[in-house]
C-alpha cells in the first residue's frame, strides 16, 4: 500500500465501491467524535460468534458507543486497583526475564535458540490475561503454546486477511457448514478454549446485567498487535547498530545514576527517557501493527475527499502504512528507521506537533480510537528497556540467540 500511495496519490480506487485514502486529515475527520461516517463493511469480519456483535464488528453507532462506555473502565485501569495495569505488566516482565535467564542463555558448545516471535506473543497474552483476570494464562511459566492458541491463530491469519480484503464473503463463513469451523467456547484448543475460560467469568462479572466489570473480563484483545509491534521494533533495533548503541548508552546512564527503578522500570520513568521514546515512536511508525483496511462508510449526501466527490455508501479504507511513510510529514528519509527525527524536530514545535498528530492515527482516533492504547504503550516502554536492551547489552556474556 506504500507503493500504491506513492504512485497514485492520496485517494485511490481499489474496488467498485472501495477507495484507499492516505490523507491524514481525511482519516482523522472520518473518525472524529461528531463525524457522520460509520464503520464500513470491513468490520463485519471481526464477528467471532454468528449473530453476536462485539465492539469490533458493531456498526450501529449508538450500540458501539454503549459498548465502548462499558469497556472503558477496564482498559483505563480504573478496575485494576490504584496502580492500574502496571503491576500486571511488571509480573509478566519478570517472568519473561526469568524464562530467558533460566532456559535460553547459551554457552560455548550449547546453543539455545530463543524465538522472539513466539515469546513476545506469550508475553502479551499473559499481560492482558493477568490484567483482566488477576491471573495470567501461564504461557511464559509453562513456556509452551497452551491449547495451541498461537499455532491456530497464526494458521488462520491468511484466511482472515483474505476475508478482510473481500468482506462480502463473510456472510458465507457464518453459514452452515462453514460456521462449524468457527471457534466455540466448548473447544479444547485455540481461541475457543480461551473463550471457554472467559465466558464463566463474564457471566459472573455481570456482563448481561450491564456491569462494566463484565467487560473487564473480555478485555483480552490487542495481544497480537502488541506482540507485532515488539517484534518489528526489536528487529529494527538489532539491525541498526547506531540506534542500538545510542539507546544502550541512555539505558546504562539511567541505571548507573539510579534514576530508574529495579528490577522493572516504572512507566513514568520510561516516559522520561527521550531516546527510548523516540525509538518506540519510530518503531510503530515504520511498521504499524494494524494494517487492515479499516474502512469507513461515506454518510448520506456523499462527501468531498481530496478534491473528489465521493458518493454516499462508498467504503473509504485507511492506508496506515502509507500515512506513516509520508515524506511531507516525516522527511525525505521517511522509509528509514531513524529515531533521531523525533529529537531533531524538538526545535520546530509545529513540525513535531504535525508528526505526533499523524503518528497517533496508528491507534485510530476519535470515536474509534484503540481502547488498549495505554496498556500497549506501557508494555512497549518496559519490554524494550528490560529485555530488548538490558539483556541484549550483555550479549557477549549471555550468548543469547
C-alpha positions as CSV (number, residue, x, y, z in Angstrom):
1,X,0.0,0.0,0.0
2,X,3.0,2.2,0.4
3,X,3.9,1.9,-3.3
4,X,0.2,2.4,-4.3
5,X,0.1,5.8,-2.5
6,X,3.4,6.9,-3.9
7,X,2.3,6.1,-7.4
8,X,-1.3,7.2,-7.5
9,X,-1.7,9.8,-4.7
10,X,-3.7,10.2,-1.5
11,X,-7.0,8.7,-2.9
12,X,-7.0,5.5,-5.0
13,X,-9.8,3.4,-6.2
14,X,-9.2,-0.3,-5.2
15,X,-12.6,-1.7,-5.9
16,X,-16.0,-0.9,-7.5
17,X,-17.1,0.8,-4.3
18,X,-13.8,1.0,-2.4
19,X,-11.3,3.8,-2.0
20,X,-7.9,3.7,-0.3
21,X,-7.0,7.0,1.5
22,X,-3.6,8.2,2.5
23,X,-4.6,11.7,3.6
24,X,-4.2,12.2,7.4
25,X,-6.7,15.0,7.7
26,X,-9.4,12.9,5.9
27,X,-8.7,9.9,8.1
28,X,-8.8,12.0,11.2
29,X,-12.1,13.7,10.1
30,X,-13.8,10.4,9.3
31,X,-13.3,9.1,12.8
32,X,-13.9,12.3,14.8
33,X,-16.5,12.1,17.5
34,X,-19.0,14.2,15.6
35,X,-18.4,12.6,12.3
36,X,-21.4,11.2,10.3
37,X,-19.2,8.5,8.9
38,X,-19.8,4.9,10.3
39,X,-17.9,1.7,10.3
40,X,-17.6,0.1,6.9
41,X,-18.3,-3.5,5.8
42,X,-14.7,-4.4,6.6
43,X,-15.6,-4.6,10.3
44,X,-18.1,-7.4,9.6
45,X,-15.0,-9.7,9.6
46,X,-14.5,-9.0,13.3
47,X,-17.5,-11.1,14.3
48,X,-16.5,-14.3,16.1
49,X,-19.9,-15.7,17.2
50,X,-22.6,-15.6,14.5
51,X,-25.5,-13.3,15.5
52,X,-23.5,-11.6,18.2
53,X,-21.8,-8.2,17.6
54,X,-18.7,-7.4,19.6
55,X,-17.1,-3.9,19.9
56,X,-15.1,-4.6,16.7
57,X,-17.9,-5.6,14.4
58,X,-20.7,-3.5,15.8
59,X,-21.6,-0.9,13.1
60,X,-24.5,0.7,14.7
61,X,-23.2,4.0,16.2
62,X,-25.3,4.1,19.4
63,X,-24.6,0.4,20.2
64,X,-20.9,0.8,19.5
65,X,-20.8,3.9,21.8
66,X,-22.5,1.9,24.5
67,X,-20.0,-1.0,24.2
68,X,-17.1,1.4,24.4
69,X,-18.5,3.0,27.5
70,X,-18.8,-0.4,29.2
71,X,-15.3,-1.4,28.4
72,X,-13.5,2.0,29.0
73,X,-13.2,1.4,32.8
74,X,-11.4,-1.9,32.3
75,X,-9.0,-0.5,29.7
76,X,-8.0,2.6,31.5
77,X,-7.2,0.7,34.6
78,X,-9.8,2.0,37.0
79,X,-10.9,-1.5,37.8
80,X,-7.4,-2.8,38.4
81,X,-6.6,-1.1,41.7
82,X,-4.5,2.0,42.3
83,X,-1.7,1.0,40.1
84,X,-3.8,0.0,37.1
85,X,-2.2,-2.3,34.7
86,X,1.4,-1.7,35.7
87,X,1.7,-4.4,38.3
88,X,0.3,-7.0,35.9
89,X,2.9,-6.0,33.2
90,X,5.7,-6.0,35.8
91,X,4.9,-9.5,36.9
92,X,5.0,-10.8,33.3
93,X,8.1,-8.8,32.6
94,X,9.8,-10.6,35.4
95,X,8.5,-13.9,34.1
96,X,9.9,-13.2,30.7
97,X,13.3,-12.3,32.0
98,X,13.3,-15.4,34.3
99,X,12.4,-17.6,31.3
100,X,15.3,-16.2,29.2
101,X,17.9,-16.5,32.0
102,X,16.8,-20.0,33.1
103,X,16.4,-21.6,29.7
104,X,17.9,-19.6,26.8
105,X,21.3,-18.5,27.9
106,X,23.7,-20.2,25.5
107,X,27.3,-21.2,26.2
108,X,30.2,-22.5,24.0
109,X,29.0,-25.8,22.6
110,X,25.5,-25.4,24.0
111,X,23.4,-23.2,21.7
112,X,19.9,-22.4,22.9
113,X,17.9,-20.6,20.3
114,X,15.3,-18.1,21.5
115,X,12.3,-17.4,19.3
116,X,11.3,-13.8,19.9
117,X,8.2,-14.1,17.7
118,X,6.7,-16.8,19.9
119,X,7.9,-15.5,23.3
120,X,6.7,-11.9,22.7
121,X,3.3,-13.3,21.9
122,X,3.4,-15.3,25.1
123,X,4.3,-12.2,27.0
124,X,1.4,-10.1,25.5
125,X,-1.1,-12.8,26.2
126,X,0.0,-13.3,29.8
127,X,-0.1,-9.5,30.4
128,X,-3.6,-9.0,29.2
129,X,-4.9,-12.0,31.0
130,X,-3.2,-11.0,34.2
131,X,-4.6,-7.5,33.9
132,X,-8.1,-8.8,33.1
133,X,-8.5,-11.8,35.4
134,X,-5.8,-11.2,38.1
135,X,-4.1,-14.3,36.9
136,X,-2.1,-14.9,33.7
137,X,-2.9,-17.8,31.3
138,X,0.6,-19.1,32.0
139,X,2.3,-19.1,28.6
140,X,5.6,-17.8,29.9
141,X,5.7,-20.0,33.0
142,X,4.9,-23.1,31.0
143,X,7.0,-21.9,28.1
144,X,4.6,-23.6,25.6
145,X,1.7,-22.7,23.3
146,X,-1.2,-23.5,25.7
147,X,-4.1,-25.0,23.9
148,X,-2.4,-24.4,20.5
149,X,-3.6,-20.8,20.6
150,X,-0.7,-19.2,18.8
151,X,-0.4,-22.1,16.3
152,X,-4.1,-21.9,15.4
153,X,-4.1,-18.1,15.3
154,X,-1.1,-18.0,13.0
155,X,-2.5,-20.6,10.7
156,X,-5.9,-18.8,10.5
157,X,-4.4,-15.3,9.7
158,X,-4.1,-15.8,5.9
159,X,-7.8,-16.7,5.7
160,X,-8.7,-13.8,8.0
161,X,-6.6,-11.4,5.8
162,X,-8.4,-12.6,2.7
163,X,-11.8,-12.1,4.2
164,X,-10.8,-8.6,5.3
165,X,-9.9,-7.8,1.7
166,X,-13.2,-9.3,0.4
167,X,-15.6,-8.7,3.3
168,X,-18.6,-9.6,1.2
169,X,-17.6,-13.3,1.7
170,X,-18.0,-13.0,5.5
171,X,-21.7,-13.9,5.3
172,X,-20.8,-17.2,3.7
173,X,-18.5,-18.1,6.6
174,X,-21.3,-17.7,9.1
175,X,-23.5,-20.2,7.3
176,X,-23.5,-24.0,7.5
177,X,-21.3,-25.9,7.0
178,X,-18.5,-23.2,7.1
179,X,-19.7,-21.9,10.5
180,X,-18.7,-25.3,12.0
181,X,-15.0,-24.1,11.7
182,X,-15.6,-21.0,13.9
183,X,-14.3,-21.1,17.5
184,X,-16.8,-22.1,20.2
185,X,-16.5,-22.0,24.0
186,X,-16.6,-25.8,24.2
187,X,-13.5,-26.2,22.1
188,X,-10.5,-27.9,23.7
189,X,-7.9,-25.8,21.7
190,X,-7.4,-22.4,20.1
191,X,-9.4,-19.3,20.6
192,X,-12.4,-21.4,21.5
193,X,-10.6,-22.8,24.5
194,X,-9.8,-19.3,25.8
195,X,-13.5,-18.4,25.2
196,X,-14.4,-21.3,27.4
197,X,-12.2,-19.9,30.1
198,X,-13.6,-16.4,29.8
199,X,-17.3,-16.9,29.4
200,X,-18.0,-18.1,33.0
201,X,-16.0,-15.1,34.3
202,X,-18.0,-12.8,32.0
203,X,-21.3,-14.1,33.4
204,X,-20.1,-14.0,37.0
205,X,-18.9,-10.4,36.4
206,X,-22.4,-9.3,35.3
207,X,-21.9,-8.7,31.6
208,X,-25.5,-9.4,30.9
209,X,-26.6,-7.1,33.8
210,X,-24.7,-4.2,32.0
211,X,-21.9,-4.2,34.6
212,X,-18.6,-2.7,33.4
213,X,-16.8,-5.4,35.5
214,X,-18.0,-8.0,33.0
215,X,-16.4,-6.1,30.2
216,X,-13.1,-6.1,32.1
217,X,-13.2,-9.9,31.7
218,X,-13.3,-9.8,28.0
219,X,-10.5,-7.2,27.7
220,X,-8.2,-9.8,26.0
221,X,-8.0,-8.1,22.7
222,X,-4.8,-6.5,21.3
223,X,-2.2,-9.1,22.2
224,X,-1.5,-9.9,18.6
225,X,-0.9,-6.3,17.6
226,X,1.2,-5.5,20.7
227,X,3.4,-8.6,20.0
228,X,3.8,-7.5,16.4
229,X,4.9,-4.0,17.5
230,X,7.5,-5.5,19.8
231,X,8.9,-7.8,17.1
232,X,9.1,-5.2,14.4
233,X,10.8,-2.7,16.6
234,X,13.3,-5.2,18.1
235,X,14.2,-6.3,14.6
236,X,14.8,-2.7,13.6
237,X,16.8,-2.1,16.7
238,X,19.2,-5.1,16.4
239,X,19.5,-4.3,12.7
240,X,20.7,-0.7,13.3
241,X,23.9,-0.7,15.3
242,X,23.9,3.1,15.7
243,X,20.4,3.2,17.2
244,X,21.2,0.2,19.4
245,X,24.4,1.9,20.7
246,X,22.6,5.2,21.4
247,X,19.8,3.5,23.3
248,X,22.2,1.4,25.2
249,X,24.1,4.5,26.4
250,X,20.9,6.1,27.6
251,X,19.8,2.9,29.4
252,X,23.3,2.5,31.0
253,X,23.3,6.1,32.3
254,X,19.8,5.9,33.7
255,X,20.6,2.7,35.6
256,X,24.0,3.7,36.9
257,X,22.6,7.1,38.1
258,X,19.8,5.4,40.0
259,X,17.1,7.3,38.1
260,X,15.1,4.2,37.3
261,X,13.5,1.5,39.4
262,X,14.8,-2.0,39.5
263,X,14.0,-4.8,38.8
264,X,11.4,-3.3,36.4
265,X,11.4,0.3,35.3
266,X,8.3,2.3,36.1
267,X,6.2,3.6,33.2
268,X,6.6,7.2,34.2
269,X,10.4,6.7,34.4
270,X,10.4,5.2,30.9
271,X,8.5,8.2,29.6
272,X,11.3,10.5,30.8
273,X,13.9,8.7,28.6
274,X,13.9,10.7,25.3
275,X,15.8,8.3,23.1
276,X,13.7,5.3,24.3
277,X,10.5,7.2,23.5
278,X,11.9,8.3,20.1
279,X,12.8,4.7,19.3
280,X,9.4,3.4,20.3
281,X,7.6,6.0,18.2
282,X,9.8,5.3,15.2
283,X,9.2,1.6,15.6
284,X,5.4,1.7,15.3
285,X,5.7,4.5,12.7
286,X,7.8,2.4,10.2
287,X,5.8,-0.8,10.8
288,X,2.3,-0.1,12.2
289,X,0.8,-3.2,13.7
290,X,-2.7,-2.6,12.3
291,X,-2.6,-2.6,8.5
292,X,-6.2,-3.8,7.8
293,X,-8.3,-1.7,5.6
294,X,-10.4,-0.3,8.5
295,X,-12.9,1.2,6.0
296,X,-15.4,3.8,7.0
297,X,-18.7,4.3,5.1
298,X,-19.4,7.7,3.5
299,X,-22.6,9.2,5.0
300,X,-25.8,10.3,3.3
301,X,-25.3,13.0,0.8
302,X,-21.7,12.0,0.0
303,X,-18.5,13.8,0.8
304,X,-15.6,15.7,-0.8
305,X,-12.3,13.9,-0.3
306,X,-9.0,15.2,-1.7
307,X,-10.9,17.3,-4.3
308,X,-13.2,14.5,-5.5
309,X,-16.9,14.0,-4.8
310,X,-17.4,10.6,-3.2
311,X,-21.0,9.2,-3.2
312,X,-22.7,8.0,-0.1
313,X,-22.2,4.4,0.8
314,X,-18.6,4.3,-0.6
315,X,-16.1,2.4,1.5
316,X,-13.1,4.6,2.3
317,X,-10.2,2.5,3.6
318,X,-7.2,3.6,5.7
319,X,-3.7,3.3,4.3
320,X,-1.9,3.1,7.6
321,X,1.4,2.0,6.1
322,X,1.3,4.8,3.5
323,X,0.4,7.5,6.0
324,X,3.3,6.6,8.2
325,X,5.8,6.9,5.3
326,X,4.6,10.4,4.1
327,X,7.7,12.4,3.2
328,X,6.0,15.7,3.6
329,X,5.3,14.8,7.2
330,X,8.3,12.7,8.3
331,X,11.0,13.9,5.9
332,X,12.7,12.6,2.8
333,X,14.1,9.6,4.7
334,X,10.6,8.5,5.9
335,X,11.4,5.0,4.7
336,X,14.4,4.8,7.1
337,X,14.2,3.7,10.8
338,X,15.8,6.7,12.4
339,X,14.6,7.7,15.9
340,X,16.6,10.9,15.8
341,X,14.0,12.5,13.7
342,X,11.8,12.8,16.8
343,X,14.5,14.6,18.7
344,X,15.8,16.8,15.9
345,X,12.3,18.3,15.4
346,X,12.0,19.5,19.0
347,X,13.4,22.9,17.9
348,X,10.4,23.1,15.5
349,X,7.3,22.8,17.6
350,X,4.9,22.9,14.7
351,X,6.7,20.2,12.8
352,X,6.8,18.0,15.9
353,X,3.1,18.6,16.5
354,X,2.3,17.5,13.0
355,X,4.4,14.4,13.2
356,X,2.8,13.4,16.5
357,X,-0.7,14.0,15.3
358,X,-0.1,11.8,12.3
359,X,1.6,9.1,14.3
360,X,-1.5,9.0,16.6
361,X,-3.5,7.6,13.7
362,X,-1.7,4.3,14.2
363,X,-4.0,3.7,17.2
364,X,-7.1,5.2,15.5
365,X,-8.7,8.4,16.7
366,X,-11.9,9.9,18.0
367,X,-14.8,7.5,18.4
368,X,-12.7,4.6,17.0
369,X,-9.5,5.1,19.0
370,X,-8.0,1.8,20.3
371,X,-9.1,1.3,23.9
372,X,-5.9,-0.6,24.6
373,X,-3.5,2.2,23.6
374,X,-2.4,3.0,27.1
375,X,-1.6,-0.6,28.1
376,X,0.1,-1.3,24.8
377,X,2.5,1.7,25.2
378,X,3.2,0.7,28.8
379,X,4.2,-2.8,27.6
380,X,6.5,-1.3,24.9
381,X,8.1,1.1,27.4
382,X,9.0,-1.8,29.7
383,X,10.0,-4.6,27.3
384,X,12.4,-2.5,25.2
385,X,14.1,-1.4,28.4
386,X,14.3,-4.7,30.2
387,X,14.6,-7.4,27.6
388,X,15.3,-5.5,24.3
389,X,18.1,-3.5,25.9
390,X,19.4,-4.6,29.3
391,X,19.8,-8.3,28.4
392,X,21.0,-7.5,24.9
393,X,23.6,-5.2,26.4
394,X,25.2,-8.3,27.9
395,X,25.1,-10.2,24.6
396,X,28.8,-11.1,24.7
397,X,28.3,-12.7,28.2
398,X,24.9,-14.3,27.8
399,X,25.4,-15.7,24.2
400,X,21.6,-15.0,23.8
401,X,20.4,-16.1,20.3
